[in-house]
Coordinates of C-alpha atoms in Angstrom, one line a residue:
Chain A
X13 CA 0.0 0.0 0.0
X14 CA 1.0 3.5 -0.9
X15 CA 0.7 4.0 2.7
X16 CA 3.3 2.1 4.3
X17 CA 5.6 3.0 1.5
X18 CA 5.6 6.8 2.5
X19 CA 6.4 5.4 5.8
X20 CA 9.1 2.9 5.1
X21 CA 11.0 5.8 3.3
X22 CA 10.3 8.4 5.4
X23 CA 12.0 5.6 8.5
X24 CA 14.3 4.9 6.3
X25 CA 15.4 8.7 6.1
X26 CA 15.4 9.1 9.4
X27 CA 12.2 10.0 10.9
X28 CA 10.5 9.1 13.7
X29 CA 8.0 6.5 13.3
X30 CA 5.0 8.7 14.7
X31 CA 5.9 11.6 12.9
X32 CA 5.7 9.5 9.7
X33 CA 2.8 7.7 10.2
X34 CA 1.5 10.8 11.1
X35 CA 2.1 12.5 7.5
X36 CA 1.3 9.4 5.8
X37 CA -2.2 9.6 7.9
X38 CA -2.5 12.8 6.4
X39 CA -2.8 11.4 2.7
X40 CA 0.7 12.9 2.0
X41 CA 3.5 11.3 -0.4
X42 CA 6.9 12.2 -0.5
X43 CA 6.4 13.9 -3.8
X44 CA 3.6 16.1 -1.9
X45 CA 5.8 16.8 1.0
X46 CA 8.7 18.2 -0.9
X47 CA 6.4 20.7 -2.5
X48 CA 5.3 21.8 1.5
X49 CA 7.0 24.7 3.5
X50 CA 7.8 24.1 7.2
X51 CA 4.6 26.0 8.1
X52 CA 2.8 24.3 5.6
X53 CA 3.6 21.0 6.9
X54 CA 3.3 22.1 10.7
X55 CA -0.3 23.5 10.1
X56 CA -1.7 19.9 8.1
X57 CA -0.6 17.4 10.4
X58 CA -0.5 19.7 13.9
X59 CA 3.3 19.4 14.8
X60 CA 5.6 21.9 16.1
X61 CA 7.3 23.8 13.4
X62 CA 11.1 22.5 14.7
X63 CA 9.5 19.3 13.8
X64 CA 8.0 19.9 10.8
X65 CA 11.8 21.7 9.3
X66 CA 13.1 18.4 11.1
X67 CA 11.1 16.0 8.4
X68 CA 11.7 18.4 5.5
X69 CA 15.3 18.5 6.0
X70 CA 15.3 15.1 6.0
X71 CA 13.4 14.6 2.9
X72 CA 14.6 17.5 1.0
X73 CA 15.9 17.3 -2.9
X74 CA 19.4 16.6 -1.2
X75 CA 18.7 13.8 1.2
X76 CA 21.8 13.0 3.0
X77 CA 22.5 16.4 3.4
X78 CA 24.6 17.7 6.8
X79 CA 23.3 19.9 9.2
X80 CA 22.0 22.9 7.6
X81 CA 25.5 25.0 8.1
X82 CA 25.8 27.1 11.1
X83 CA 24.6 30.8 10.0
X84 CA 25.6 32.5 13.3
X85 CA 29.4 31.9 14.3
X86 CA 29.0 34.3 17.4
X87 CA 30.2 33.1 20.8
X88 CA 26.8 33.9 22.3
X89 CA 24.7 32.0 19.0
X90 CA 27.1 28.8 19.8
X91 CA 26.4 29.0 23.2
X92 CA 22.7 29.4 23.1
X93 CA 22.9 26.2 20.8
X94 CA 24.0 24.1 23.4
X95 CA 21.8 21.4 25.1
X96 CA 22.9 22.7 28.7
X97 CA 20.9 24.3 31.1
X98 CA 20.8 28.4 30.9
X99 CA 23.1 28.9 34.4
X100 CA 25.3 27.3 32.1
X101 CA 25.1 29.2 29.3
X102 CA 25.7 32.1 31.5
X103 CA 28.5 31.1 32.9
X104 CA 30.0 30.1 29.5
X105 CA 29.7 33.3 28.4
X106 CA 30.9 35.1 31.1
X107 CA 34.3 32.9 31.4
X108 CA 34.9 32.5 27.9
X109 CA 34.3 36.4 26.5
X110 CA 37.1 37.3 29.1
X111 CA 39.4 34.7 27.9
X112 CA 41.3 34.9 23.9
X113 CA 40.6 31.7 22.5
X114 CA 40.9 30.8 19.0
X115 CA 37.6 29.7 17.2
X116 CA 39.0 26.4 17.5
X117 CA 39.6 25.9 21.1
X118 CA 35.9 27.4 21.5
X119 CA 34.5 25.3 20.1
X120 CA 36.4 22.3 21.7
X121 CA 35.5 24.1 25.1
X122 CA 31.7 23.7 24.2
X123 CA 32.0 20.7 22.9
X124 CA 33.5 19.3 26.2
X125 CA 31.0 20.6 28.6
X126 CA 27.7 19.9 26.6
X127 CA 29.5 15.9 27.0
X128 CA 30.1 16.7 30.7
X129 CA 26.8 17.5 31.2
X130 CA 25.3 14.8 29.4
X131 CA 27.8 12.5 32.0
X132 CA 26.3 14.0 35.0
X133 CA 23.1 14.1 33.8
X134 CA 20.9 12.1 36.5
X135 CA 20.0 8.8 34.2
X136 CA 16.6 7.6 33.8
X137 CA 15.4 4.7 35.8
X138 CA 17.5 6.1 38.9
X139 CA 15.9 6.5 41.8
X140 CA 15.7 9.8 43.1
X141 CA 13.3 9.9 45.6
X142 CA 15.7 7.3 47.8
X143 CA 18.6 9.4 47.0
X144 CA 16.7 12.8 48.4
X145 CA 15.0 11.3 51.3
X146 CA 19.0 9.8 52.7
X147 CA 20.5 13.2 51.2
X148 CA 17.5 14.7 54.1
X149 CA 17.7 12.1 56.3
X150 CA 20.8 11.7 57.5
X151 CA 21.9 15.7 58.1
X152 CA 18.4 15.6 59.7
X153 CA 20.1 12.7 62.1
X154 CA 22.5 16.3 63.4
X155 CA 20.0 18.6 63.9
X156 CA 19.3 19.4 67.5
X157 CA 15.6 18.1 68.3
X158 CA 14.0 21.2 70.0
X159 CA 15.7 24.3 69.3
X160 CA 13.6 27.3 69.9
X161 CA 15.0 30.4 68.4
X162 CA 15.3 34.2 67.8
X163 CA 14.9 35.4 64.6
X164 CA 18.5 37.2 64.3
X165 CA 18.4 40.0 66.7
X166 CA 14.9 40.7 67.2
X167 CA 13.4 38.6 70.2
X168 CA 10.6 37.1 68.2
X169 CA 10.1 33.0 68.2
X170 CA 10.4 31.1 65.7
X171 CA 10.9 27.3 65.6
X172 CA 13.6 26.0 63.9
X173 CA 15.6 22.9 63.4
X174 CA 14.0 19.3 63.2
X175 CA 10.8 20.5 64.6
X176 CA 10.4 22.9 61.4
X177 CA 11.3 21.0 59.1
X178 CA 8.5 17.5 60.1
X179 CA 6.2 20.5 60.0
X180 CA 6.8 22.0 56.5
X181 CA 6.6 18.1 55.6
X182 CA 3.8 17.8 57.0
X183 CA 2.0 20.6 55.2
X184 CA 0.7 21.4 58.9
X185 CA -2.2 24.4 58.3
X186 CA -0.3 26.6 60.4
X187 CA 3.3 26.6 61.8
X188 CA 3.5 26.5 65.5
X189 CA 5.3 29.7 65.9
X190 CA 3.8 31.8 62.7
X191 CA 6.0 34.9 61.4
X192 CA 5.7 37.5 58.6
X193 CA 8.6 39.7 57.8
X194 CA 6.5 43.1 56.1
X195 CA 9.0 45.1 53.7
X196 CA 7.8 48.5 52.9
X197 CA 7.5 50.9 50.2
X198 CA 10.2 53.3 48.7
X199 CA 7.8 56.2 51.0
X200 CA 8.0 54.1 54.5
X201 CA 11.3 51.9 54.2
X202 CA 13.9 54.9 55.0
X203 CA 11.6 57.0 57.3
X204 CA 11.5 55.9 61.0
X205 CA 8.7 57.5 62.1
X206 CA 6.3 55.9 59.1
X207 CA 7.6 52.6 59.6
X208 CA 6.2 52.8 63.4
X209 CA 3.2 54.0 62.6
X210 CA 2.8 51.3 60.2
X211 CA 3.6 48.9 62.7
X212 CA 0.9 50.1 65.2
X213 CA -1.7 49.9 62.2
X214 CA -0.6 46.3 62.0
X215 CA -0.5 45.5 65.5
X216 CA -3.9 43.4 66.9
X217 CA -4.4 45.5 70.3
X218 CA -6.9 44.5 72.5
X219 CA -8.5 46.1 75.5
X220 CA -5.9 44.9 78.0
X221 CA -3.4 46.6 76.1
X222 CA -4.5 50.2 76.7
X223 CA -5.2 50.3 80.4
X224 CA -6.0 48.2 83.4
X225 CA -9.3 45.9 83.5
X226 CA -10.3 45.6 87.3
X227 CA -13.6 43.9 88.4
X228 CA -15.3 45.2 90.8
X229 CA -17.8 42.5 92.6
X230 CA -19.0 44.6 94.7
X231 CA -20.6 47.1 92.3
X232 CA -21.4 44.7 90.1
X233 CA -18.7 46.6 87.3
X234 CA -15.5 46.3 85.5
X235 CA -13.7 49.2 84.6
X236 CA -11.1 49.7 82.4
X237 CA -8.5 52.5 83.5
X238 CA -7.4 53.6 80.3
X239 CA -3.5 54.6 80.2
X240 CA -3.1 57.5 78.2
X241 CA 0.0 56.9 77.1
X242 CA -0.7 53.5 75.6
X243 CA -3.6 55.4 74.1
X244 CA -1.2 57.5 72.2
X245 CA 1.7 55.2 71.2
X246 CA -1.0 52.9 69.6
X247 CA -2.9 56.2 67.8
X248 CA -5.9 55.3 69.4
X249 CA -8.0 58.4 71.1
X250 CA -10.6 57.4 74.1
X251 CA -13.7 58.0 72.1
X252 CA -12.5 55.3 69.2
X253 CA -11.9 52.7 72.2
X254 CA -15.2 53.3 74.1
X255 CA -17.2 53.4 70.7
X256 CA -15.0 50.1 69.6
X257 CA -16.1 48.0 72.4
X258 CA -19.3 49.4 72.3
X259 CA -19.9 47.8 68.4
X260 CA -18.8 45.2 69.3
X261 CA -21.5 44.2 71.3
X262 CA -21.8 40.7 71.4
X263 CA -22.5 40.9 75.5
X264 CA -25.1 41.9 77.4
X265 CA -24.1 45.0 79.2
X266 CA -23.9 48.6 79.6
X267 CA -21.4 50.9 78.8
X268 CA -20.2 54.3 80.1
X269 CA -17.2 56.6 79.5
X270 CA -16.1 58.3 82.5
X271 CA -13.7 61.0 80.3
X272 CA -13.0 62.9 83.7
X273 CA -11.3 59.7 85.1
X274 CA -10.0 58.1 82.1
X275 CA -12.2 55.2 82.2
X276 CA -14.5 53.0 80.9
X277 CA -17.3 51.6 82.9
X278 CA -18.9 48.1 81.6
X279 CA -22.0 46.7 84.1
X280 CA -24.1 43.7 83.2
X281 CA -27.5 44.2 82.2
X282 CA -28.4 41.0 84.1
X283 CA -27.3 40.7 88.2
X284 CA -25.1 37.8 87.7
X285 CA -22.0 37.0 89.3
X286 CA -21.3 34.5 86.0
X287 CA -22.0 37.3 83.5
X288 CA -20.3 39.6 84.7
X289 CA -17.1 37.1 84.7
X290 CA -18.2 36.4 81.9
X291 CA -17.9 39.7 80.8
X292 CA -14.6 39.9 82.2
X293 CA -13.2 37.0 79.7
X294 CA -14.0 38.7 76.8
X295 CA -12.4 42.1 78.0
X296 CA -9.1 40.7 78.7
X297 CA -9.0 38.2 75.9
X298 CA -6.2 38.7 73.6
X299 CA -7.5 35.5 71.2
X300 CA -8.1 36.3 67.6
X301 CA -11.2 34.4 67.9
X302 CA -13.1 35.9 71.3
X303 CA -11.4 38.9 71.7
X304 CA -12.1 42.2 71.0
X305 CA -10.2 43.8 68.4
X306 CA -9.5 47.8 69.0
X307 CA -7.0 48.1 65.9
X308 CA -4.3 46.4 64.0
X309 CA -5.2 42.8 62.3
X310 CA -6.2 39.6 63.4
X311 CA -3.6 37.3 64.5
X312 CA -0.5 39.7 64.5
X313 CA 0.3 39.8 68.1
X314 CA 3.8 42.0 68.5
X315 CA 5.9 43.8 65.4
X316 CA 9.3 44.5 66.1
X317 CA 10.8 46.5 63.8
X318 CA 14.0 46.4 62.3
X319 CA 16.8 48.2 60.5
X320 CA 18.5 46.1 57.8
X321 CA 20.4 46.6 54.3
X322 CA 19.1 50.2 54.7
X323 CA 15.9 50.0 55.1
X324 CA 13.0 49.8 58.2
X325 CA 11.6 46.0 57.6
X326 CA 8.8 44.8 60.2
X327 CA 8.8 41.6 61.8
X328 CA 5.7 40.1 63.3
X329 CA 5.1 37.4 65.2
X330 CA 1.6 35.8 64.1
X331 CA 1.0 35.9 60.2
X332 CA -2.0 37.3 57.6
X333 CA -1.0 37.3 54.4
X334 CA -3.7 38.5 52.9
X335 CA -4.7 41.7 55.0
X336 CA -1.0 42.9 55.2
X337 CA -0.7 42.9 51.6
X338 CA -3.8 44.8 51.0
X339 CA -2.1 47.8 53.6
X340 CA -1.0 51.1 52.1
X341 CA 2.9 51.1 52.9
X342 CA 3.6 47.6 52.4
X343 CA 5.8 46.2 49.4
X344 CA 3.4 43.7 48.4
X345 CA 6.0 42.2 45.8
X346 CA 8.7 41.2 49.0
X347 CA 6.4 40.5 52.3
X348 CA 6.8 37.3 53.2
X349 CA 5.3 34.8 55.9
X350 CA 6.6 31.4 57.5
X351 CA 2.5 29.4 57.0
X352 CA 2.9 27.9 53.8
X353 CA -0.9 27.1 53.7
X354 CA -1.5 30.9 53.5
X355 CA 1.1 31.7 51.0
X356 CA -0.9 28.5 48.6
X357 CA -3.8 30.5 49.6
X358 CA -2.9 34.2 48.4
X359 CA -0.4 33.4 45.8
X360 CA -1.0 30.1 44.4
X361 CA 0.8 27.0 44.3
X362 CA 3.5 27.8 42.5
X363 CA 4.6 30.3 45.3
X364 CA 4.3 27.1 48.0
X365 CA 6.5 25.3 45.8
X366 CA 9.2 28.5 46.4
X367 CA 8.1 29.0 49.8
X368 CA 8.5 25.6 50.9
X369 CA 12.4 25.0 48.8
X370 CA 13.3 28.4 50.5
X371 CA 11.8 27.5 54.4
X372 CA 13.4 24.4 54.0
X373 CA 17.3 25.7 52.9
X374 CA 16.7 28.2 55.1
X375 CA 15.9 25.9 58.2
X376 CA 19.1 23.5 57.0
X377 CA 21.5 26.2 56.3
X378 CA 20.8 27.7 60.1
X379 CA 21.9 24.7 61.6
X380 CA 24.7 24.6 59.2
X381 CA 23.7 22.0 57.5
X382 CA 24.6 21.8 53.4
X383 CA 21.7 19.8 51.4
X384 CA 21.9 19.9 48.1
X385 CA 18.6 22.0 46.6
X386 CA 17.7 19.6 44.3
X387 CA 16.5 17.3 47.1
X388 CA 14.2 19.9 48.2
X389 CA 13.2 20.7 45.0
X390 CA 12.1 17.1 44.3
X391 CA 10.3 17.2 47.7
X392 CA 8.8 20.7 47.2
X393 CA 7.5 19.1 43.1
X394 CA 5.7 15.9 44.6
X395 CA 4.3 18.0 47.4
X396 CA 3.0 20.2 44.8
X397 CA 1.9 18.1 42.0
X398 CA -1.2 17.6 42.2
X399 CA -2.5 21.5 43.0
X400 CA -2.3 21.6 46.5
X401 CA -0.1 21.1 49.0
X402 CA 0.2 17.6 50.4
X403 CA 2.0 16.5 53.0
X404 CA 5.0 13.4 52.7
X405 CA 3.5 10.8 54.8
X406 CA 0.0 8.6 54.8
X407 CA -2.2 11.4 54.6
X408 CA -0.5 12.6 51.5
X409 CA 2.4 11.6 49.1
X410 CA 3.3 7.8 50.9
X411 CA -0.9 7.6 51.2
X412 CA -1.6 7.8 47.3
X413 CA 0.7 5.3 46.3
X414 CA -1.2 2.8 43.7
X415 CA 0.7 -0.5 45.1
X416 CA -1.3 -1.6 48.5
X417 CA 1.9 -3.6 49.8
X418 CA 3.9 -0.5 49.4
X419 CA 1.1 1.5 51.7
X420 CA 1.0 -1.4 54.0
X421 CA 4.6 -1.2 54.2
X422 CA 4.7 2.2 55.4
X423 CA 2.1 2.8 58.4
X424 CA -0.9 1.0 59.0
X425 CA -0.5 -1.9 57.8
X426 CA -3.8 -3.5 58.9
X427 CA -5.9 -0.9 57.5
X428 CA -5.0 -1.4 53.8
X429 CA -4.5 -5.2 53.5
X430 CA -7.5 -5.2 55.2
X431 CA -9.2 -2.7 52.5
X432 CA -7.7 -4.9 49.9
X433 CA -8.8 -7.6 50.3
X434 CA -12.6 -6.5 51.2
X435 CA -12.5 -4.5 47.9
X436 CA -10.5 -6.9 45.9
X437 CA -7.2 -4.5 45.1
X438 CA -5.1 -5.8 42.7
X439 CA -1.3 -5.0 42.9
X440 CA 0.4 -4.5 39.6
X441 CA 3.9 -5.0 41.3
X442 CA 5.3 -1.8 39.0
X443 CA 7.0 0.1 42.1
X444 CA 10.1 -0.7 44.2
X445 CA 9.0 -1.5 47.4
X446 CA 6.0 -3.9 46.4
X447 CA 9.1 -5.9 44.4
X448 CA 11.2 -6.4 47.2
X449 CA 8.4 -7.3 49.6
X450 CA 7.2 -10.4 46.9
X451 CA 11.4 -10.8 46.3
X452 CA 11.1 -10.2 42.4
X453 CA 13.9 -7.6 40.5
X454 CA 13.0 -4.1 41.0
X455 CA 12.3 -1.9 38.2
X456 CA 15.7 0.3 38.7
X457 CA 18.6 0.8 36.9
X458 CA 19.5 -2.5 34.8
X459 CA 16.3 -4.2 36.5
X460 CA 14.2 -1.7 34.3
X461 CA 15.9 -2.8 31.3
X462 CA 13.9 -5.0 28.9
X463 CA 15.1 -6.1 25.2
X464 CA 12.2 -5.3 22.9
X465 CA 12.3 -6.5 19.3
X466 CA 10.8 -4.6 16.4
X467 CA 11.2 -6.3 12.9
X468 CA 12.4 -4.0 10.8
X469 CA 10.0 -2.6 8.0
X470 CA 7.0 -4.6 8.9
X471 CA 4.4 -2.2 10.6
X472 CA 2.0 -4.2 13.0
X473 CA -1.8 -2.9 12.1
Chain B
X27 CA -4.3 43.3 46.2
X28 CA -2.9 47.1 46.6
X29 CA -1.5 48.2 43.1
X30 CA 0.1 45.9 40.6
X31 CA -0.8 42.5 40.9
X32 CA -0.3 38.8 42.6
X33 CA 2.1 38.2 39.6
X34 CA 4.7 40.8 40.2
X35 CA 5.5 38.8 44.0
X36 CA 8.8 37.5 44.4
X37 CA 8.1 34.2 45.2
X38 CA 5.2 34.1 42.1
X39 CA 7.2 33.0 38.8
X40 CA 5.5 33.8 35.0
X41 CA 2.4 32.4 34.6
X42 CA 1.4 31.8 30.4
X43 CA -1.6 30.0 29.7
X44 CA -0.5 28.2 26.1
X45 CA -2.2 28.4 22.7
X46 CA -3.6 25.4 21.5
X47 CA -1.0 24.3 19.2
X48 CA 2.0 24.8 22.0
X49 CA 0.1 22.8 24.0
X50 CA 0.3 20.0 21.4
X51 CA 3.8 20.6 20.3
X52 CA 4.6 20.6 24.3
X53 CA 2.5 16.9 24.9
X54 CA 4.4 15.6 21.5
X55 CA 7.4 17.0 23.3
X56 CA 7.0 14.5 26.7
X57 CA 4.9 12.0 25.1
X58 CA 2.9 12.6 27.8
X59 CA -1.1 13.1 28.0
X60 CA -2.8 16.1 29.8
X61 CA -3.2 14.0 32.5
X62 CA -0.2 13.1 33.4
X63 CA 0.8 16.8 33.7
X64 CA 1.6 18.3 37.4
X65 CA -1.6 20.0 38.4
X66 CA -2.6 23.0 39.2
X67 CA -6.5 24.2 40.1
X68 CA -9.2 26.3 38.4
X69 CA -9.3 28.4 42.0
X70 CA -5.6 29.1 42.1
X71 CA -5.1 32.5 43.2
X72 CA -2.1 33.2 40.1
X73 CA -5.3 30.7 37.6
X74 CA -7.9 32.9 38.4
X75 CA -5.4 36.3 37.5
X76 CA -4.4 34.7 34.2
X77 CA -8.4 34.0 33.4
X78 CA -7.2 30.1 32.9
X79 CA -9.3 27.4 31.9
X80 CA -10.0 24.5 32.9
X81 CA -8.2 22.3 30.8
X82 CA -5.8 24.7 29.1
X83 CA -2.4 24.4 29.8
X84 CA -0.1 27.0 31.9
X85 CA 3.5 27.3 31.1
X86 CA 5.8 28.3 34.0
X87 CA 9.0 29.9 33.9
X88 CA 10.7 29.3 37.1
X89 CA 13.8 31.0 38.2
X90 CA 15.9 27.8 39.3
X91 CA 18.8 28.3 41.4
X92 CA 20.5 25.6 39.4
X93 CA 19.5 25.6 36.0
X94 CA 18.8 29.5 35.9
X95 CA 15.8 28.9 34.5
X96 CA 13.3 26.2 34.3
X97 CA 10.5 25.4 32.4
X98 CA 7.3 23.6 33.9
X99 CA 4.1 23.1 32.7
X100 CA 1.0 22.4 34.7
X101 CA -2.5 21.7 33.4
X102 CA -5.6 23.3 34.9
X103 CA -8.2 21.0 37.1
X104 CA -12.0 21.4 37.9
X105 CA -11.8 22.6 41.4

């Protein structure tokens, strides 16, 4: 058939099988395809057009044709030819334009590291995942088990070491000690005086804050001695604190401002010793949830600010993304927090994936430890994968495995042989760890090697 | 957000949403199906900004700290 002849020469010329059953699907002969332009080509049969030039080049009047000859004989043209990655290509660049190298010698140079990257190149079939989780595991064996730190100079919390780094793993909702560090604008970063008043904005205060809360069981009251001072550091005037409290009104009681004495008189409306303690919880509260907020945003509880590479940057301890980015004053392209849930949240999964690479070298590097970044880029990837942040473990990665004996194999073992063999799983045996259990080769390195014979010019329909 | 947008975040890299013939040339590419692609969803903050599709394909140019730069491609999912 006229069919399998297109293919058989076009194989024989030396393209891909697909692509040529591909053009021969297409009704085309060889004759045809001659008369096509790359475009041409690329448009009828839906290939890329690098593929398309590929075929015609390899088809064209002069068949055995070289490599069409090199146009551009610039360093930079050469180097943007080679199959290396672009940190490469850089680097190239920047070594060999300072260096006076004959064409020749260039050339060799390029030649020698497009082979040495192709030798280091990780090879197919090799197992990565066991090689990142030892490369993690076993600097994770020296780092101290509970360290509780300071972030640099500034007395905020933060945990660190082994305990941070099972959480990021974990893809826990929210780290245990949260922390946003909140660069500013060009207007706030070199001015003092704006920076704190930026941090006050940001600061959750809370009616224990300003003044003293004393109940009074006798009278049946609790006032709140407002300290003036606190009143004016945090920008707050008496009228904006009594009227605060006074919307919020989620208790029964009444409220009266005593402006003569500087305070603020709360009584419940019922006679009740537990209302009025009652009453009292919710006054002193500093929890996001129950409390009363006066100013500042939800679950920032202290900002510290500091003074670094020239600028004012503000650190908090408690994080929300989302709020502090929407603040006038705020460099919303270089805030940061530590809760990589909220950071999936605002900026999408993409910036997890950064956010988690860059908690997790920073966590390593702190105790001094050197892991290569690839690791945690393959752990940061399979977290990712899938849109949403899972966690490594049976809840996430380790739990979604298709094998049952692998899931068995890892934590509750019970569980899945017994869902197995209720539901009738079947095991396809493709993965390492179901192999070894059953004692077959694993499907690694030469164990993943199979011969596979394809006659030569016959096409199987 | 405040003035510019998500996108121009440090830790966001480019977000393209591919024409229907890259998206073929890149699945001839891998030999891979849409399915087989890393994910990412309809609601994703950096989707939603490009106005992706479900089903389309977004192209993301990360800045690698050892390749320089680094191509991934994720496809969009109903969710």
């Amino acid at each position: 058939m006229a069919k399998h002849d297109t293919i058989r020469a076009l194989v024989k010329r030396g393209v891909s099988e697909e692509l040529a059953e591909r053009v021969a699907d297409a009704g085309l002969t060889l004759g045809a395809l001659k008369a096509l332009t790359p475009s041409e080509l690329a448009e009828r049969i839906s290939i890329s057009a690098e593929e398309a030039e590929e075929i015609l080049a390899l088809v064209g009047s002069k068949p055995k044709r070289e490599v069409t000859p090199e146009e551009d004989t610039s360093l930079e043209a050469k180097v943007a030819r080679l199959k290396v990655p672009q940190s490469v290509k850089d680097e190239l660049i920047a070594k060999l334009s300072k260096l006076d190298l004959s064409k020749r010698q260039i050339d060799k140079v390029l030649k020698r590291v497009e082979e040495e990257y192709e030798r280091v190149r990780i090879d197919p079939c090799e197992a990565v995942g066991i090689v990142a989780a030892q490369s993690i595991g076993e600097p994770g064996t020296q780092m101290t088990m509970r360290t509780f730190h300071y972030a640099g100079v500034a007395e905020i919390y933060v945990t660190l070491g082994l305990p941070r780094i099972i959480e990021i793993v974990d893809a826990r909702k929210t780290p245990s000690t949260p922390m946003m560090v909140i660069k500013l604008d060009e207007e706030h970063r070199h001015d003092k005086q704006k920076a704190h008043a930026l941090a006050t904005k940001i600061e959750a205060t809370y009616p224990s804050h300003l003044g003293d809360i004393i109940t009074l069981p006798d009278e049946m009251m609790i006032r709140i001695d407002v300290d003036d001072r606190a009143l004016e550091r945090r920008g707050i005037s008496m009228e904006d604190l009594f009227q605060k409290i006074q919307d919020h009104g989620k208790f029964n009681a009444d409220l009266e401002l005593d402006e003569e004495n500087r305070s603020i008189i709360i009584r419940p409306k019922e006679y009740s010793y537990r209302e009025l303690l009652q009453l009292r919880e919710r006054l002193t509260s500093t929890n996001p949830s129950s409390g009363i907020l006066i100013s500042g945003i939800k679950g920032i509880t202290r900002v510290v600010i500091r003074h670094e590479d020239g600028e004012y940057t503000l650190y908090t301890e408690g994080s929300a993304l989302k709020e502090v980015l929407e603040l006038d004053g705020v460099d919303a392209t270089r805030t940061t927090t530590n809760n990589i849930n909220e950071i999936e949240n605002v900026l999408g999964i993409e910036a997890a994936r950064n956010a988690i690479i860059t908690e997790m070298v920073n966590t390593l590097s702190e105790q001094g430890l050197n892991v290569d970044i690839r690791h945690l880029m393959l752990v940061a990837d399979m977290m990712t994968v899938d849109g949403e942040v899972k966690q490594i473990g049976r809840h996430g990665v380790a739990g979604e495995k298709a094998s049952v004996l692998s899931r068995a194999a890892f934590e509750v073992t019970v569980n899945h042989l017994l869902d197995a063999s209720l539901y009738g799983y079947v095991d396809e045996l493709r993965g390492v760890t179901e192999n070894v259990i059953v004692g077959q080769p694993i499907r690694l390195g030469t164990g993943d090697v199979e011969l596979v014979a394809k006659p030569y010019g016959k096409v199987v329909e | 957000m405040k003035g510019g947008t998500l996108l121009d975040h440090e830790l966001v890299p480019k977000h393209e949403v591919l024409t229907e013939e890259e998206e073929k040339a890149v699945l001839r590419k891998y030999k891979v199906s849409k399915r087989q692609l890393p994910k990412i969803k309809y609601s994703d903050p950096i989707a939603r900004e490009i106005g992706a599709e479900v089903g389309q394909i977004i192209k993301i140019t990360r800045d690698s700290k050892t390749a320089g730069k680094s191509i991934a491609y994720r496809v969009v999912i109903d969710q």
